[in-house]
CSV table of C-alpha atoms in Angstrom, one decimal:
chain,number,residue,atom,x,y,z
A,1,GLN,CA,-0.1,0.0,-0.2
A,2,LEU,CA,2.7,2.6,0.8
A,3,PRO,CA,4.0,2.6,-3.1
A,4,TRP,CA,0.2,3.0,-4.0
A,5,ALA,CA,-0.1,5.9,-1.4
A,6,ARG,CA,3.2,7.7,-3.1
A,7,PHE,CA,1.6,7.1,-6.5
A,8,ARG,CA,-1.3,8.7,-5.4
A,9,ASN,CA,0.0,11.5,-4.0
A,10,ALA,CA,2.3,12.5,-7.0
A,11,MET,CA,-1.2,12.1,-9.8
A,12,SER,CA,-2.6,14.4,-7.5
A,13,ALA,CA,-0.4,17.7,-6.9
A,14,PRO,CA,-0.8,18.8,-10.2
A,15,TYR,CA,-4.2,18.7,-10.1
A,16,ALA,CA,-4.1,20.5,-6.2
A,17,ALA,CA,-1.8,22.9,-8.2
A,18,VAL,CA,-4.1,24.0,-11.0
A,19,ALA,CA,-6.7,24.4,-8.3
A,20,SER,CA,-4.9,26.7,-6.9
A,21,MET,CA,-3.9,29.0,-10.0
A,22,GLU,CA,-7.4,29.1,-10.9
A,23,THR,CA,-8.4,30.4,-7.3
A,24,GLU,CA,-5.8,32.8,-7.3
A,25,THR,CA,-6.7,34.0,-11.5
A,26,THR,CA,-10.8,34.5,-9.7
A,27,GLY,CA,-9.3,36.8,-7.0
A,28,THR,CA,-7.8,39.1,-9.3
A,29,SER,CA,-10.2,38.7,-12.0
A,30,ARG,CA,-13.3,40.0,-8.9
A,31,ARG,CA,-10.6,42.9,-8.2
A,32,ALA,CA,-9.8,43.8,-11.3
A,33,PHE,CA,-13.7,43.8,-11.9
A,34,TYR,CA,-14.5,46.1,-9.0
A,35,ALA,CA,-11.7,48.8,-9.7
A,36,LYS,CA,-13.4,49.4,-13.0
A,37,CYS,CA,-16.8,49.6,-11.2
A,38,ALA,CA,-15.9,52.2,-9.4
A,39,LEU,CA,-13.4,54.1,-12.0
A,40,MET,CA,-17.0,53.7,-13.9
A,41,ALA,CA,-18.7,55.6,-11.2
A,42,THR,CA,-16.9,58.4,-10.2
A,43,ILE,CA,-16.6,59.3,-14.4
A,44,ALA,CA,-20.2,59.5,-13.5
A,45,THR,CA,-20.5,61.3,-10.6
A,46,ALA,CA,-18.1,64.0,-12.3
A,47,VAL,CA,-20.4,64.5,-15.0
A,48,VAL,CA,-23.2,64.6,-12.7
A,49,VAL,CA,-21.7,67.3,-10.9
A,50,GLY,CA,-20.9,68.9,-14.3
A,51,SER,CA,-23.6,69.0,-15.9
A,52,VAL,CA,-25.4,70.6,-12.5
A,53,LEU,CA,-23.5,73.3,-12.6
A,54,VAL,CA,-23.8,74.1,-16.4
A,55,VAL,CA,-27.2,74.4,-15.6
A,56,ALA,CA,-26.8,76.8,-12.4
A,57,ASP,CA,-24.2,79.0,-14.1
A,58,ARG,CA,-27.5,79.4,-16.6
A,59,HIS,CA,-29.9,79.8,-14.7
A,60,GLU,CA,-27.7,82.6,-12.6
A,61,GLU,CA,-27.4,84.2,-15.8
A,62,ALA,CA,-30.9,83.9,-16.9
A,63,ALA,CA,-32.3,85.7,-14.0
A,64,PRO,CA,-34.3,87.9,-14.0
A,65,MET,CA,-33.5,91.9,-13.6
A,66,GLY,CA,-35.9,91.9,-10.3
A,67,SER,CA,-34.0,89.4,-8.9
A,68,SER,CA,-31.8,90.6,-5.1
A,69,LEU,CA,-28.6,90.5,-7.3
A,70,ALA,CA,-29.8,91.6,-10.3
A,71,GLY,CA,-28.3,94.6,-11.6
A,72,ALA,CA,-25.6,95.4,-8.3
A,73,TYR,CA,-22.0,96.0,-8.8
A,74,TYR,CA,-20.3,92.6,-8.0
A,75,ALA,CA,-22.4,90.9,-10.5
A,76,VAL,CA,-21.2,92.7,-13.6
A,77,THR,CA,-18.8,91.5,-15.5
A,78,LYS,CA,-16.3,94.2,-17.7
A,79,PRO,CA,-16.8,93.7,-21.5
A,80,PRO,CA,-13.8,92.1,-23.3
A,81,ALA,CA,-10.2,94.5,-22.5
A,82,PHE,CA,-8.9,96.9,-24.7
A,83,ASN,CA,-11.4,96.3,-27.5
A,84,PHE,CA,-9.9,98.3,-30.4
A,85,ASN,CA,-12.7,97.7,-33.0
A,86,ARG,CA,-15.4,99.7,-31.1
A,87,PHE,CA,-15.1,103.0,-28.6
A,88,ILE,CA,-17.3,102.7,-25.5
A,89,SER,CA,-20.9,103.3,-25.7
A,90,ASN,CA,-22.0,104.7,-22.2
A,91,ALA,CA,-20.0,106.6,-20.2
A,92,TRP,CA,-20.2,108.0,-16.3
A,93,PHE,CA,-19.0,112.1,-16.3
A,94,TYR,CA,-19.1,113.9,-12.7
A,95,SER,CA,-20.6,116.8,-12.6
A,96,GLY,CA,-20.5,117.6,-8.3
A,97,ARG,CA,-20.1,121.0,-7.3
A,98,SER,CA,-16.4,120.2,-6.8
A,99,ALA,CA,-16.0,119.5,-10.4
A,100,ASP,CA,-14.6,123.0,-12.5
A,101,GLY,CA,-17.7,122.8,-15.1
A,102,ASN,CA,-16.0,124.8,-18.0
A,103,GLU,CA,-13.2,122.0,-18.4
A,104,GLU,CA,-15.9,119.3,-17.7
A,105,GLY,CA,-18.2,120.4,-20.5
A,106,PHE,CA,-15.1,120.8,-22.8
A,107,LEU,CA,-13.7,117.3,-21.8
A,108,GLU,CA,-17.1,116.2,-22.6
A,109,LYS,CA,-17.4,117.3,-26.0
A,110,LEU,CA,-13.1,116.3,-26.3
A,111,ALA,CA,-14.6,112.9,-25.6
A,112,ARG,CA,-17.1,112.7,-28.4
A,113,ARG,CA,-14.8,113.9,-30.8
A,114,HIS,CA,-15.1,111.0,-33.9
A,115,HIS,CA,-17.3,109.4,-31.0
A,116,TYR,CA,-20.2,110.8,-31.6
A,117,LYS,CA,-22.6,107.6,-30.5
A,118,LEU,CA,-21.0,107.9,-27.1
A,119,GLN,CA,-24.1,108.7,-24.7
A,120,ILE,CA,-22.6,110.9,-21.6
A,121,HIS,CA,-24.3,110.5,-18.1
A,122,HIS,CA,-24.0,113.2,-15.3
A,123,LEU,CA,-23.0,111.9,-12.3
A,124,GLU,CA,-24.1,114.7,-9.8
A,125,THR,CA,-23.1,113.4,-6.4
A,126,PHE,CA,-20.8,111.5,-4.0
A,127,LYS,CA,-24.1,111.2,-1.6
A,128,ASP,CA,-24.8,107.5,-0.2
A,129,ASN,CA,-27.5,105.8,-2.4
A,130,GLU,CA,-27.7,108.4,-5.7
A,131,PHE,CA,-23.8,107.6,-6.3
A,132,ARG,CA,-24.7,103.5,-5.0
A,133,ALA,CA,-27.2,103.9,-7.5
A,134,ALA,CA,-25.7,105.1,-10.4
A,135,LEU,CA,-22.8,102.2,-9.7
A,136,PHE,CA,-25.4,99.3,-10.1
A,137,SER,CA,-25.7,100.6,-13.7
A,138,GLU,CA,-24.9,97.1,-16.0
A,139,ASN,CA,-24.3,99.1,-18.8
A,140,ILE,CA,-21.5,102.2,-18.1
A,141,HIS,CA,-18.6,100.2,-17.5
A,142,CYS,CA,-16.4,103.8,-17.1
A,143,ILE,CA,-16.3,107.0,-14.9
A,144,VAL,CA,-14.6,110.5,-16.0
A,145,PHE,CA,-13.8,113.0,-13.1
A,146,PRO,CA,-12.7,116.2,-14.5
A,147,PRO,CA,-10.4,118.3,-13.0
A,148,LEU,CA,-11.5,119.4,-9.3
A,149,ILE,CA,-11.6,123.0,-7.7
A,150,HIS,CA,-11.8,121.6,-4.3
A,151,PHE,CA,-12.0,118.6,-2.1
A,152,PRO,CA,-15.2,117.0,-2.8
A,153,GLY,CA,-17.1,115.0,0.2
A,154,ILE,CA,-16.6,111.2,-0.3
A,155,SER,CA,-18.2,109.4,2.5
A,156,GLU,CA,-17.2,106.1,3.9
A,157,LEU,CA,-19.8,103.9,1.9
A,158,ALA,CA,-19.4,106.2,-1.2
A,159,LYS,CA,-15.1,105.4,-0.9
A,160,LYS,CA,-16.4,101.3,-0.7
A,161,ASP,CA,-18.9,101.2,-3.1
A,162,LEU,CA,-16.0,103.0,-5.5
A,163,ARG,CA,-13.8,100.5,-4.5
A,164,GLY,CA,-16.0,97.2,-5.8
A,165,TYR,CA,-17.6,99.3,-8.9
A,166,VAL,CA,-13.5,99.0,-9.4
A,167,SER,CA,-12.7,95.4,-8.3
A,168,ALA,CA,-16.1,93.7,-10.5
A,169,GLY,CA,-14.3,94.7,-13.7
A,170,ASN,CA,-14.4,99.1,-14.8
A,171,ASN,CA,-12.6,101.8,-15.1
A,172,VAL,CA,-12.3,105.5,-13.6
A,173,VAL,CA,-10.3,107.5,-14.9
A,174,PHE,CA,-8.8,111.0,-13.3
A,175,VAL,CA,-7.7,114.2,-15.6
A,176,GLY,CA,-5.7,116.5,-14.0
A,177,SER,CA,-6.1,118.3,-10.1
A,178,TYR,CA,-3.6,116.9,-7.4
A,179,GLU,CA,-6.7,117.0,-5.6
A,180,TRP,CA,-7.8,113.5,-7.3
A,181,LEU,CA,-4.0,112.4,-6.7
A,182,SER,CA,-5.5,112.5,-2.5
A,183,VAL,CA,-8.2,110.6,-3.4
A,184,MET,CA,-6.7,108.4,-4.8
A,185,ASN,CA,-4.6,107.6,-2.0
A,186,ASP,CA,-7.4,108.2,0.3
A,187,VAL,CA,-9.8,105.6,-1.8
A,188,PHE,CA,-7.6,103.0,-2.9
A,189,GLY,CA,-4.7,102.9,-0.6
A,190,PHE,CA,-1.9,103.9,-3.3
A,191,GLN,CA,0.7,106.5,-2.0
A,192,LEU,CA,1.2,107.6,-5.0
A,193,MET,CA,3.9,111.4,-5.4
A,194,SER,CA,3.1,114.4,-6.9
A,195,ASP,CA,6.1,115.9,-9.5
A,196,TYR,CA,6.6,117.9,-12.1
A,197,LYS,CA,8.8,118.7,-15.3
A,198,ASP,CA,8.9,120.4,-18.6
A,199,GLY,CA,7.8,118.4,-21.6
A,200,PRO,CA,7.5,116.2,-23.9
A,201,TYR,CA,6.9,113.8,-22.3
A,202,TYR,CA,7.9,110.0,-24.1
A,203,ARG,CA,5.4,106.7,-24.6
A,204,ASN,CA,7.0,104.4,-22.8
A,205,ASP,CA,6.8,101.2,-25.8
A,206,ARG,CA,7.8,98.1,-22.5
A,207,THR,CA,4.0,99.3,-20.8
A,208,VAL,CA,1.9,100.5,-23.1
A,209,LYS,CA,1.5,97.3,-25.0
A,210,GLY,CA,-1.6,95.0,-25.1
A,211,THR,CA,-3.4,99.2,-24.0
A,212,PRO,CA,-5.2,101.4,-26.1
A,213,PHE,CA,-1.5,103.2,-25.4
A,214,GLN,CA,-0.2,101.1,-27.6
A,215,TRP,CA,-1.8,103.2,-31.3
A,216,SER,CA,-0.7,106.8,-29.5
A,217,MET,CA,1.8,109.1,-30.1
A,218,SER,CA,5.4,108.0,-29.6
A,219,ARG,CA,5.4,111.5,-27.5
A,220,LEU,CA,3.1,114.1,-25.8
A,221,GLU,CA,4.2,118.1,-26.6
A,222,GLN,CA,4.1,119.6,-23.4
A,223,PRO,CA,0.5,121.8,-23.2
A,224,ASP,CA,-1.1,125.0,-23.2
A,225,GLY,CA,-3.0,124.3,-19.8
A,226,ALA,CA,-1.8,122.9,-16.8
A,227,ILE,CA,0.3,119.6,-16.1
A,228,TYR,CA,-0.1,117.7,-12.9
A,229,SER,CA,2.7,114.5,-13.1
A,230,VAL,CA,3.3,111.8,-9.4
A,231,LYS,CA,7.1,110.3,-9.4
A,232,VAL,CA,7.3,106.9,-10.5
A,233,ASP,CA,8.7,105.6,-8.5
A,234,SER,CA,5.3,106.3,-5.9
A,235,ILE,CA,2.9,104.8,-8.7
A,236,PRO,CA,2.1,101.0,-6.8
A,237,MET,CA,3.4,97.8,-8.0
A,238,ASP,CA,0.4,96.7,-9.9
A,239,GLY,CA,0.7,99.9,-12.4
A,240,SER,CA,2.2,101.6,-15.1
A,241,CYS,CA,3.5,104.4,-16.7
A,242,MET,CA,2.8,105.2,-20.1
A,243,PHE,CA,4.2,108.8,-20.6
A,244,ASP,CA,7.2,110.1,-19.0
A,245,THR,CA,10.3,112.7,-18.2
A,246,MET,CA,12.7,112.3,-16.1
A,247,GLY,CA,10.9,110.6,-12.9
A,248,ALA,CA,7.7,113.0,-14.3
A,249,CYS,CA,4.9,110.2,-14.8
A,250,VAL,CA,1.7,112.0,-17.2
A,251,VAL,CA,-0.2,109.1,-17.7
A,252,PHE,CA,-0.7,106.0,-15.5
A,253,TYR,CA,-3.1,103.8,-14.9
A,254,VAL,CA,-2.5,100.5,-12.2
A,255,LYS,CA,-5.0,97.3,-12.0
A,256,TYR,CA,-7.3,96.8,-9.2
A,257,ASN,CA,-8.3,93.6,-8.9
A,258,LEU,CA,-10.5,93.1,-11.9
A,259,GLY,CA,-10.8,96.9,-12.8
A,260,THR,CA,-8.5,99.8,-13.2
A,261,VAL,CA,-7.6,103.4,-12.2
A,262,VAL,CA,-6.2,105.8,-15.1
A,263,TYR,CA,-5.0,109.3,-13.7
A,264,ILE,CA,-3.9,111.8,-16.2
A,265,ALA,CA,-1.8,114.5,-15.5
A,266,PHE,CA,-3.5,116.9,-17.9
A,267,ASP,CA,-6.5,119.2,-16.9
A,268,TYR,CA,-7.7,120.3,-20.8
A,269,ASP,CA,-8.5,123.6,-19.1
A,270,THR,CA,-7.4,125.4,-22.5
A,271,PRO,CA,-9.0,123.9,-26.1
A,272,TYR,CA,-6.2,125.1,-27.7
A,273,GLY,CA,-2.6,123.9,-27.9
A,274,ILE,CA,-3.7,120.5,-26.3
A,275,GLY,CA,-2.1,118.1,-29.8
A,276,HIS,CA,-3.2,114.2,-29.2
A,277,TRP,CA,-3.8,114.8,-25.5
A,278,GLY,CA,-7.6,113.8,-26.8
A,279,GLN,CA,-6.3,111.1,-28.2
A,280,ILE,CA,-5.0,109.7,-24.7
A,281,LEU,CA,-8.7,110.4,-22.5
A,282,HIS,CA,-9.8,108.3,-25.1
A,283,ALA,CA,-7.5,105.7,-24.4
A,284,GLY,CA,-8.0,106.5,-21.0
A,285,MET,CA,-11.0,105.3,-21.6
A,286,MET,CA,-11.1,102.3,-23.4
A,287,MET,CA,-9.1,100.6,-20.8
């Protein structure tokens, strides 16, 4: 019997090995199947979540004007930046008691030169309610502040609203006045310092690229009116000087979140001898 037992054991060993291999193969196949199922479930979940987000975005875009967020400045989306194919169609012009009425009228005429379809709306006060109502306008993405004759009264709420308006992707243009430099420092936290150098003023080809100023003349002559320039070194890190001479900048802009703050040092107090400064005003309004 002993030899027979040995023969039986020898014959059964291969079958046992094959059975063990089949068991391992079955376990591996099951793990691969479960892994595939988990991957397919993950992909399906991602597709469902993405579809829900797309539907939600479309629902927000189609929200009626009567909704709670309709018209709010923080919901405004800025048009494509630096669209050279067309000029802006609407703009606010500050015309409060602190603005110089004569220069304000000339600036409006200059802004409309070659752009007669421009609709100008008057911003007459910094009072909280009226100022906020103006900033909530969805179709007006630019405010021009003409030179001042004295400091305007701006409340903390108005300052906050102005920062929000710019942060949402809109543009403000301050025109030739040391008073506006102080207002910009107070509202936006800049540290601008006044300076003065005689012209001409030269375009900075490195910084004008990708802006409307790249199409302007390479040199601006000293105008007949007053110039209120700033020190180049005092412009914030997010800002760029467009025209300067000897460290004195006469045109610059500062990126402020999604929007821009533009400053033009010329006060446009005369219609004579302004040269290409009208083109500079148009470029600043297009930012």
